[in-house]
mmCIF file of N, CA and C in Angstrom:
data_model
loop_
_atom_site.group_PDB
_atom_site.id
_atom_site.type_symbol
_atom_site.label_atom_id
_atom_site.label_comp_id
_atom_site.label_asym_id
_atom_site.label_seq_id
_atom_site.Cartn_x
_atom_site.Cartn_y
_atom_site.Cartn_z
ATOM 1 N N UNK A 1 117.108 101.494 82.389
ATOM 2 C CA UNK A 1 117.134 101.305 83.610
ATOM 3 C C UNK A 1 118.936 100.940 83.712
ATOM 4 N N UNK A 2 119.136 100.166 82.559
ATOM 5 C CA UNK A 2 120.945 100.142 82.793
ATOM 6 C C UNK A 2 121.632 101.378 82.361
ATOM 7 N N UNK A 3 120.957 102.115 81.947
ATOM 8 C CA UNK A 3 121.643 103.498 81.722
ATOM 9 C C UNK A 3 121.375 104.589 82.984
ATOM 10 N N UNK A 4 121.014 103.985 84.079
ATOM 11 C CA UNK A 4 120.877 104.881 85.148
ATOM 12 C C UNK A 4 120.135 106.021 85.233
ATOM 13 N N UNK A 5 118.869 105.885 84.345
ATOM 14 C CA UNK A 5 118.086 106.981 84.466
ATOM 15 C C UNK A 5 116.499 106.709 85.316
ATOM 16 N N UNK A 6 115.902 107.391 85.576
ATOM 17 C CA UNK A 6 114.595 107.045 86.386
ATOM 18 C C UNK A 6 113.651 106.917 84.827
ATOM 19 N N UNK A 7 112.664 105.728 85.264
ATOM 20 C CA UNK A 7 111.874 105.269 84.184
ATOM 21 C C UNK A 7 110.619 105.515 84.323
ATOM 22 N N UNK A 8 109.963 106.298 83.082
ATOM 23 C CA UNK A 8 108.493 106.242 82.991
ATOM 24 C C UNK A 8 108.089 105.600 81.884
ATOM 25 N N UNK A 9 106.665 104.632 82.571
ATOM 26 C CA UNK A 9 106.500 103.668 81.552
ATOM 27 C C UNK A 9 104.616 103.667 81.567
ATOM 28 N N UNK A 10 104.584 102.648 80.655
ATOM 29 C CA UNK A 10 103.143 102.513 80.583
ATOM 30 C C UNK A 10 102.789 101.410 81.723
ATOM 31 N N UNK A 11 101.380 101.672 82.329
ATOM 32 C CA UNK A 11 101.588 100.180 83.326
ATOM 33 C C UNK A 11 101.073 99.100 82.818
ATOM 34 N N UNK A 12 101.558 98.790 82.097
ATOM 35 C CA UNK A 12 101.393 97.437 81.225
ATOM 36 C C UNK A 12 101.994 96.312 82.239
ATOM 37 N N UNK A 13 101.329 95.603 82.483
ATOM 38 C CA UNK A 13 101.761 94.299 83.266
ATOM 39 C C UNK A 13 103.562 93.933 83.369
ATOM 40 N N UNK A 14 103.920 93.964 81.877
ATOM 41 C CA UNK A 14 105.058 93.601 82.025
ATOM 42 C C UNK A 14 105.867 94.728 82.368
ATOM 43 N N UNK A 15 105.668 95.779 82.176
ATOM 44 C CA UNK A 15 106.421 97.190 82.806
ATOM 45 C C UNK A 15 106.491 97.275 84.212
ATOM 46 N N UNK A 16 105.286 96.820 84.606
ATOM 47 C CA UNK A 16 104.942 97.139 85.996
ATOM 48 C C UNK A 16 106.172 96.094 86.771
ATOM 49 N N UNK A 17 105.890 94.715 86.318
ATOM 50 C CA UNK A 17 106.766 93.433 87.004
ATOM 51 C C UNK A 17 108.206 93.783 86.612
ATOM 52 N N UNK A 18 108.688 94.437 85.674
ATOM 53 C CA UNK A 18 110.091 94.590 85.676
ATOM 54 C C UNK A 18 110.625 95.736 86.434
ATOM 55 N N UNK A 19 109.710 96.766 86.566
ATOM 56 C CA UNK A 19 110.172 98.248 87.476
ATOM 57 C C UNK A 19 109.996 97.510 88.561
ATOM 58 N N UNK A 20 109.150 96.748 89.523
ATOM 59 C CA UNK A 20 108.817 96.649 90.479
ATOM 60 C C UNK A 20 108.950 97.797 91.567
ATOM 61 N N UNK A 21 108.227 98.833 90.998
ATOM 62 C CA UNK A 21 108.134 99.680 91.912
ATOM 63 C C UNK A 21 109.528 100.927 91.726
ATOM 64 N N UNK A 22 110.258 100.655 90.774
ATOM 65 C CA UNK A 22 111.554 101.646 90.649
ATOM 66 C C UNK A 22 111.481 102.811 89.614
ATOM 67 N N UNK A 23 110.289 102.832 89.086
ATOM 68 C CA UNK A 23 109.465 103.590 88.059
ATOM 69 C C UNK A 23 108.208 104.519 88.262
ATOM 70 N N UNK A 24 107.932 105.047 87.606
ATOM 71 C CA UNK A 24 106.731 105.693 87.033
ATOM 72 C C UNK A 24 105.801 105.224 86.225
ATOM 73 N N UNK A 25 104.873 104.823 86.627
ATOM 74 C CA UNK A 25 103.791 104.307 85.736
ATOM 75 C C UNK A 25 102.738 104.862 85.399
ATOM 76 N N UNK A 26 102.098 105.592 83.916
ATOM 77 C CA UNK A 26 101.202 105.993 83.682
ATOM 78 C C UNK A 26 100.387 105.330 82.848
ATOM 79 N N UNK A 27 98.924 105.648 82.877
ATOM 80 C CA UNK A 27 97.822 105.098 82.277
ATOM 81 C C UNK A 27 98.274 105.022 80.493
ATOM 82 N N UNK A 28 98.312 103.402 79.933
ATOM 83 C CA UNK A 28 98.566 103.316 78.839
ATOM 84 C C UNK A 28 97.819 104.142 78.099
ATOM 85 N N UNK A 29 98.231 104.902 76.844
ATOM 86 C CA UNK A 29 97.892 105.677 76.211
ATOM 87 C C UNK A 29 96.864 106.937 76.770
ATOM 88 N N UNK A 30 97.546 107.212 77.662
ATOM 89 C CA UNK A 30 97.158 109.060 78.257
ATOM 90 C C UNK A 30 98.114 109.761 78.344
ATOM 91 N N UNK A 31 98.366 110.143 77.019
ATOM 92 C CA UNK A 31 99.339 111.578 76.986
ATOM 93 C C UNK A 31 99.792 112.552 78.124
ATOM 94 N N UNK A 32 98.280 112.813 78.488
ATOM 95 C CA UNK A 32 98.543 113.796 79.614
ATOM 96 C C UNK A 32 98.946 113.008 81.008
ATOM 97 N N UNK A 33 98.835 111.571 81.382
ATOM 98 C CA UNK A 33 99.456 111.329 82.696
ATOM 99 C C UNK A 33 101.093 111.191 82.167
ATOM 100 N N UNK A 34 101.298 110.760 80.959
ATOM 101 C CA UNK A 34 102.890 110.725 80.587
ATOM 102 C C UNK A 34 103.393 111.928 80.834
ATOM 103 N N UNK A 35 103.129 112.967 80.386
ATOM 104 C CA UNK A 35 103.350 114.568 80.227
ATOM 105 C C UNK A 35 103.370 115.032 81.614
ATOM 106 N N UNK A 36 102.633 114.777 82.438
ATOM 107 C CA UNK A 36 102.575 114.970 83.928
ATOM 108 C C UNK A 36 103.726 114.428 84.542
ATOM 109 N N UNK A 37 103.901 113.135 84.688
ATOM 110 C CA UNK A 37 104.702 112.051 85.064
ATOM 111 C C UNK A 37 106.215 112.648 84.847
ATOM 112 N N UNK A 38 106.490 113.054 83.622
ATOM 113 C CA UNK A 38 107.764 113.570 82.991
ATOM 114 C C UNK A 38 107.795 115.034 83.545
ATOM 115 N N UNK A 39 106.859 115.560 83.517
ATOM 116 C CA UNK A 39 107.183 117.262 84.242
ATOM 117 C C UNK A 39 107.180 116.947 85.848
ATOM 118 N N UNK A 40 106.798 115.696 86.399
ATOM 119 C CA UNK A 40 106.957 115.585 87.562
ATOM 120 C C UNK A 40 108.527 115.306 88.253
ATOM 121 N N UNK A 41 108.870 114.262 87.345
ATOM 122 C CA UNK A 41 110.263 114.180 87.450
ATOM 123 C C UNK A 41 111.332 115.095 87.201
ATOM 124 N N UNK A 42 110.934 115.983 86.048
ATOM 125 C CA UNK A 42 111.695 117.214 85.632
ATOM 126 C C UNK A 42 111.718 118.443 87.292
ATOM 127 N N UNK A 43 110.838 118.155 87.679
ATOM 128 C CA UNK A 43 110.594 119.394 88.999
ATOM 129 C C UNK A 43 111.166 118.611 89.951
ATOM 130 N N UNK A 44 111.292 117.283 89.985
ATOM 131 C CA UNK A 44 111.838 116.934 91.345
ATOM 132 C C UNK A 44 113.107 116.120 91.445
ATOM 133 N N UNK A 45 114.214 116.828 91.118
ATOM 134 C CA UNK A 45 115.802 116.232 91.232
ATOM 135 C C UNK A 45 115.967 114.908 92.340
ATOM 136 N N UNK A 46 115.545 115.375 93.286
ATOM 137 C CA UNK A 46 115.774 113.919 94.315
ATOM 138 C C UNK A 46 114.781 112.722 94.333
ATOM 139 N N UNK A 47 113.692 112.818 93.482
ATOM 140 C CA UNK A 47 112.499 111.705 93.365
ATOM 141 C C UNK A 47 113.288 111.237 91.991
ATOM 142 N N UNK A 48 113.478 111.909 91.032
ATOM 143 C CA UNK A 48 114.473 111.276 89.851
ATOM 144 C C UNK A 48 115.620 110.831 90.203
ATOM 145 N N UNK A 49 116.555 111.200 91.002
ATOM 146 C CA UNK A 49 117.865 110.636 91.801
ATOM 147 C C UNK A 49 117.436 109.116 92.249
ATOM 148 N N UNK A 50 116.390 109.185 92.896
ATOM 149 C CA UNK A 50 116.343 107.965 93.637
ATOM 150 C C UNK A 50 115.602 107.040 93.038
ATOM 151 N N UNK A 51 114.633 107.237 91.863
ATOM 152 C CA UNK A 51 114.211 106.032 91.752
ATOM 153 C C UNK A 51 115.210 105.647 90.205
ATOM 154 N N UNK A 52 116.411 106.664 89.800
ATOM 155 C CA UNK A 52 117.368 106.304 88.739
ATOM 156 C C UNK A 52 118.184 105.157 89.848
ATOM 157 N N UNK A 53 118.462 105.493 90.950
ATOM 158 C CA UNK A 53 119.179 104.668 91.544
ATOM 159 C C UNK A 53 118.521 103.475 91.921
ATOM 160 N N UNK A 54 117.624 103.363 92.009
ATOM 161 C CA UNK A 54 116.590 102.080 92.496
ATOM 162 C C UNK A 54 116.414 101.424 91.423
ATOM 163 N N UNK A 55 116.267 101.877 89.935
ATOM 164 C CA UNK A 55 116.254 100.879 88.998
ATOM 165 C C UNK A 55 117.646 100.673 88.375
ATOM 166 N N UNK A 56 118.428 101.266 88.577
ATOM 167 C CA UNK A 56 119.999 100.854 88.665
ATOM 168 C C UNK A 56 120.332 99.654 89.135
ATOM 169 N N UNK A 57 119.727 99.823 90.504
ATOM 170 C CA UNK A 57 119.839 97.946 91.138
ATOM 171 C C UNK A 57 119.115 96.803 90.438
ATOM 172 N N UNK A 58 117.793 97.038 90.450
ATOM 173 C CA UNK A 58 116.860 96.239 90.110
ATOM 174 C C UNK A 58 117.483 95.637 88.674
ATOM 175 N N UNK A 59 117.940 96.566 88.077
ATOM 176 C CA UNK A 59 118.287 95.947 86.482
ATOM 177 C C UNK A 59 119.160 94.748 86.697
ATOM 178 N N UNK A 60 120.049 94.385 87.802
ATOM 179 C CA UNK A 60 120.994 93.669 87.362
ATOM 180 C C UNK A 60 120.373 92.114 87.976
ATOM 181 N N UNK A 61 118.916 91.987 88.547
ATOM 182 C CA UNK A 61 118.461 91.022 88.364
ATOM 183 C C UNK A 61 117.779 90.255 87.245
ATOM 184 N N UNK A 62 117.894 91.038 86.000
ATOM 185 C CA UNK A 62 117.564 90.779 84.816
ATOM 186 C C UNK A 62 119.161 90.337 83.997
ATOM 187 N N UNK A 63 120.219 90.839 84.514
ATOM 188 C CA UNK A 63 121.344 90.194 83.610
ATOM 189 C C UNK A 63 121.544 88.649 83.635
ATOM 190 N N UNK A 64 122.341 88.630 82.497
ATOM 191 C CA UNK A 64 122.016 86.756 82.575
ATOM 192 C C UNK A 64 123.287 86.444 83.607
ATOM 193 N N UNK A 65 123.899 86.702 83.963
ATOM 194 C CA UNK A 65 124.381 86.533 85.367
ATOM 195 C C UNK A 65 123.896 85.787 86.733
ATOM 196 N N UNK A 66 122.720 86.542 86.609
ATOM 197 C CA UNK A 66 121.827 86.450 87.653
ATOM 198 C C UNK A 66 120.466 85.696 87.211
ATOM 199 N N UNK A 67 120.191 85.258 85.728
ATOM 200 C CA UNK A 67 119.317 84.567 85.330
ATOM 201 C C UNK A 67 119.284 83.207 84.345
ATOM 202 N N UNK A 68 120.605 83.055 84.312
ATOM 203 C CA UNK A 68 121.322 82.071 83.822
ATOM 204 C C UNK A 68 121.185 80.674 84.440
ATOM 205 N N UNK A 69 121.133 80.220 85.744
ATOM 206 C CA UNK A 69 120.814 79.363 86.629
ATOM 207 C C UNK A 69 118.804 79.166 86.540
ATOM 208 N N UNK A 70 118.064 80.171 86.375
ATOM 209 C CA UNK A 70 116.482 80.155 86.225
ATOM 210 C C UNK A 70 116.459 79.081 84.625
ATOM 211 N N UNK A 71 117.495 79.931 83.530
ATOM 212 C CA UNK A 71 116.865 79.243 82.811
ATOM 213 C C UNK A 71 117.038 78.018 82.683
ATOM 214 N N UNK A 72 118.445 77.467 82.657
ATOM 215 C CA UNK A 72 118.667 76.145 82.942
ATOM 216 C C UNK A 72 117.875 75.296 83.878
ATOM 217 N N UNK A 73 117.353 75.607 84.712
ATOM 218 C CA UNK A 73 116.425 74.794 85.443
ATOM 219 C C UNK A 73 115.333 74.717 84.531
ATOM 220 N N UNK A 74 114.543 75.553 84.068
ATOM 221 C CA UNK A 74 113.738 75.462 83.033
ATOM 222 C C UNK A 74 113.965 74.448 81.953
ATOM 223 N N UNK A 75 114.938 74.455 81.555
ATOM 224 C CA UNK A 75 115.108 74.090 80.442
ATOM 225 C C UNK A 75 115.410 72.245 80.690
ATOM 226 N N UNK A 76 116.208 71.928 82.328
ATOM 227 C CA UNK A 76 116.009 70.538 82.359
ATOM 228 C C UNK A 76 114.905 70.121 82.837
ATOM 229 N N UNK A 77 113.465 71.177 83.392
ATOM 230 C CA UNK A 77 112.586 70.470 83.263
ATOM 231 C C UNK A 77 111.724 70.234 82.321
ATOM 232 N N UNK A 78 111.693 71.166 80.899
ATOM 233 C CA UNK A 78 111.146 71.052 79.767
ATOM 234 C C UNK A 78 111.529 69.818 79.099
ATOM 235 N N UNK A 79 112.817 69.417 79.128
ATOM 236 C CA UNK A 79 113.445 68.504 78.403
ATOM 237 C C UNK A 79 114.278 67.833 79.295
ATOM 238 N N UNK A 80 113.616 66.418 79.330
ATOM 239 C CA UNK A 80 114.069 65.389 80.443
ATOM 240 C C UNK A 80 115.164 64.821 79.857
ATOM 241 N N UNK A 81 116.123 64.120 80.984
ATOM 242 C CA UNK A 81 117.524 63.569 80.722
ATOM 243 C C UNK A 81 117.231 62.463 79.986
ATOM 244 N N UNK A 82 118.107 62.110 78.587
ATOM 245 C CA UNK A 82 117.765 61.461 77.934
ATOM 246 C C UNK A 82 118.366 59.843 78.900
#
């Protein structure tokens, strides 16, 4: 995502969460579905570019600058003040 590419991934819940609709998911272990998804993106430069742009934007929500406050709040709740 950070490299500005369209993403094709397995439909594992973690990948689905991270992509948030900005990539193509295929059934885990289904080589035919993977090949079809890749071929589809190779044949459709517009869709490939759209997904690449969308995932390039989404990846910033996982940057340390974006998540540090959330982590600090989790640590504050997990470790009460002495």
